[in-house]
XYZ file of N, CA and C in Angstrom:
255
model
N 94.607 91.682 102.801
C 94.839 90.460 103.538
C 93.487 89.854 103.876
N 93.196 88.623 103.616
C 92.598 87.929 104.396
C 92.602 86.830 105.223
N 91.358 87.499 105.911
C 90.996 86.254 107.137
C 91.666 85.012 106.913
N 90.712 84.425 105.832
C 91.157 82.869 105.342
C 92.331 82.164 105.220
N 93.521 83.570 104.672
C 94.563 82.659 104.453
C 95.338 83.092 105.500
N 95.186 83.812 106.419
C 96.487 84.293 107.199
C 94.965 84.588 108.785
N 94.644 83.659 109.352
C 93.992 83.821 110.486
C 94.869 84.924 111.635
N 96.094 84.445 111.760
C 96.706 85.450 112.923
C 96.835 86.832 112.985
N 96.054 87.391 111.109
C 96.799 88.543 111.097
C 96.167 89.909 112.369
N 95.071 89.405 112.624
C 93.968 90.204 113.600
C 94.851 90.618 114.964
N 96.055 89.247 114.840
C 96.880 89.803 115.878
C 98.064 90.565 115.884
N 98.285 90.890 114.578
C 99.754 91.040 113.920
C 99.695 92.513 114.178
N 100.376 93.225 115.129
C 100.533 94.244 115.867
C 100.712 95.431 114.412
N 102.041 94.859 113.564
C 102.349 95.951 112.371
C 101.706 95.864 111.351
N 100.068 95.133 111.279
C 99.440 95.219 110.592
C 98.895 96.744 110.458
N 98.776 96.946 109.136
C 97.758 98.396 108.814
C 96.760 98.297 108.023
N 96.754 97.021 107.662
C 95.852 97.246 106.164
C 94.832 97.036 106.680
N 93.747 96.200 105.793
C 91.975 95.989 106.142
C 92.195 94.475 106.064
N 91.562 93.948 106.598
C 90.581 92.575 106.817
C 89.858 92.272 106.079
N 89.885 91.860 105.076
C 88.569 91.557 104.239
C 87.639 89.936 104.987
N 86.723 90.401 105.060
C 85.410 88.976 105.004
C 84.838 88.664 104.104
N 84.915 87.451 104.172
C 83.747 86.713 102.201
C 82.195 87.280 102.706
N 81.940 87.616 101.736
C 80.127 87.695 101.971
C 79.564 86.441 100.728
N 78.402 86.822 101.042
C 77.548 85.551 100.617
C 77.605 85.600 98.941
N 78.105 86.908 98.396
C 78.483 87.518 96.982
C 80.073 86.908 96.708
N 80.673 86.490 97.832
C 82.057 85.983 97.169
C 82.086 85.056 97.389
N 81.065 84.037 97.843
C 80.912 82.395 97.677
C 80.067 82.094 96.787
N 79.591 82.882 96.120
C 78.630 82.853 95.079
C 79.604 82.849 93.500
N 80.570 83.719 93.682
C 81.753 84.067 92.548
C 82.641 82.598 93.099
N 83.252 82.702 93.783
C 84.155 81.149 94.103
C 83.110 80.312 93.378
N 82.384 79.988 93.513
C 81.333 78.571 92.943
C 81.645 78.711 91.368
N 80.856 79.895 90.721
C 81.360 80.224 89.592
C 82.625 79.705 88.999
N 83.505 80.503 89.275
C 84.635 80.230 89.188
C 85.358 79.323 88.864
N 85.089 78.012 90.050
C 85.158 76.770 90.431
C 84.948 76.324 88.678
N 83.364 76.564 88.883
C 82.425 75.816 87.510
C 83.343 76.030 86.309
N 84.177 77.043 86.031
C 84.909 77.296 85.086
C 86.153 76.623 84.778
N 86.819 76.938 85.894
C 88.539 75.510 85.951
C 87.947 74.631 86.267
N 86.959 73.752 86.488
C 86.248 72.532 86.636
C 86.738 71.812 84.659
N 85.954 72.876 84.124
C 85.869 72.857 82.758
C 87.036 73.061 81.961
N 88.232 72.987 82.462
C 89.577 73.505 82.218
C 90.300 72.199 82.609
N 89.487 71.636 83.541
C 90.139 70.717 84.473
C 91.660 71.162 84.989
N 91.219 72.496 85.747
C 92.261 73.019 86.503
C 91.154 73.056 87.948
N 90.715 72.739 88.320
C 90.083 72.915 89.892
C 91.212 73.178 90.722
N 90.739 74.624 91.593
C 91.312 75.065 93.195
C 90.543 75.065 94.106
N 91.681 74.816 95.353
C 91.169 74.834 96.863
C 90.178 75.810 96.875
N 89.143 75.518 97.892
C 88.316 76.968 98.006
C 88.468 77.885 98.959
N 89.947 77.432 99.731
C 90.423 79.045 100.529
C 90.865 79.985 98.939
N 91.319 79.289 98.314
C 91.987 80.331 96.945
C 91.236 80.777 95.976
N 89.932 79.897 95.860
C 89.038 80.572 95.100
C 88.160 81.717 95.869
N 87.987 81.497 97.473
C 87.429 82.603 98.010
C 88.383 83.954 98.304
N 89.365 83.895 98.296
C 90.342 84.776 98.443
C 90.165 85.384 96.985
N 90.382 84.900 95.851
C 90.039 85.635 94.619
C 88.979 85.920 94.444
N 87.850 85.508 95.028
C 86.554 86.130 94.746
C 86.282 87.775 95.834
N 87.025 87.731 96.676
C 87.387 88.950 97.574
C 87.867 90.068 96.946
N 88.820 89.734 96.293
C 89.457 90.519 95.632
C 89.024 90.962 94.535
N 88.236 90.272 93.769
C 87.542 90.459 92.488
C 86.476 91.261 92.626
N 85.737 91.203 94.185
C 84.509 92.478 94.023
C 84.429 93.108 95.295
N 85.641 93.183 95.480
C 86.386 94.415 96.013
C 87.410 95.422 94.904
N 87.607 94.680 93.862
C 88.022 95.591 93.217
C 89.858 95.571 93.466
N 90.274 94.862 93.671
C 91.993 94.448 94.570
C 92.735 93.774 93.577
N 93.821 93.995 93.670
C 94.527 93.401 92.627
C 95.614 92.177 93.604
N 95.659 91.488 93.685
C 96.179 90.256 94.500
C 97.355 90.241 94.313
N 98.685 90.547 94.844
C 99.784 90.235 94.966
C 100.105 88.657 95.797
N 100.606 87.700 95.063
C 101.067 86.192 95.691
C 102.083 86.126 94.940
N 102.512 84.708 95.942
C 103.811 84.015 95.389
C 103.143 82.589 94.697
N 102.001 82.355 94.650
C 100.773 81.200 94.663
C 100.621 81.415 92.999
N 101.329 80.429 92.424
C 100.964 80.472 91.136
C 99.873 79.866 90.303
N 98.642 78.840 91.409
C 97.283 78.956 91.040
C 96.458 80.202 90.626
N 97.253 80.949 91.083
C 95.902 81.910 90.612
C 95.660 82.628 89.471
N 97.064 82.492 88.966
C 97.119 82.533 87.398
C 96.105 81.814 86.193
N 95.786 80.646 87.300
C 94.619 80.277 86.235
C 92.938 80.479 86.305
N 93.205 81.068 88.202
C 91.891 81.601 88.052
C 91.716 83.234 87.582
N 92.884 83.638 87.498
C 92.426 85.135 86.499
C 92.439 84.717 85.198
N 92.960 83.900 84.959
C 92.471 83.192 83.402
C 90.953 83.170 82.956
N 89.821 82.738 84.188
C 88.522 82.879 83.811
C 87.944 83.700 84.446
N 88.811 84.582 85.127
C 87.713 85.511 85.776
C 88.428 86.748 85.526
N 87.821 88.104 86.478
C 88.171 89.464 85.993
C 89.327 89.147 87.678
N 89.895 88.247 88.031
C 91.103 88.863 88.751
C 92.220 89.632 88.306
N 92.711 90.574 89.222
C 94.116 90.810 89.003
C 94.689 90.350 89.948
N 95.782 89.756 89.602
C 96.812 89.100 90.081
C 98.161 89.740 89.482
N 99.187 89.796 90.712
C 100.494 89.919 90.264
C 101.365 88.751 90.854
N 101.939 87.857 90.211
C 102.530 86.872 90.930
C 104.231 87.404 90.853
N 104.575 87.407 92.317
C 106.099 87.866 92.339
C 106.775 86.512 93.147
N 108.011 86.811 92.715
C 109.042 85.342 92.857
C 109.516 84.981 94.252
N 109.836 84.283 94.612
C 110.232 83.768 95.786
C 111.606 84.507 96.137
């Protein structure tokens, strides 16, 4: 989970998991990234490109219902599993 997309979770009592924070290495990969579906002319928000750049060097495989991100594991080493509504 992160920060970015779910701010309340710090309060979410039945939380167990970890918190991830962007470091200055996963705004560096978001930019990247960016530069790539730029060139696709698929451009994403950059809560979603920093959320995949979290995950990408952390090593996480991203479970969403967010079917952008299908195109950013298209140019990058994400894993993504997109499950259905």
């Amino acid at each position: 989970m992160t920060f970015v997309k779910y701010p309340a979770i710090v309060r979410y009592k039945k939380f167990y998991g970890n918190v991830l924070f962007p470091t200055v290495e996963d705004f560096l990969l978001a930019h990247k990234i960016q530069e790539e579906l730029l060139k696709m002319g698929k451009p994403k928000t950059f809560a979603d490109l920093l959320i995949a750049s979290i995950c990408i060097n952390n090593g996480e495989e991203l479970i969403t219902k967010d079917k952008d991100f299908s195109d950013i594991a298209e140019v990058s080493n994400l894993k993504v599993k997109i499950v259905e509504e």
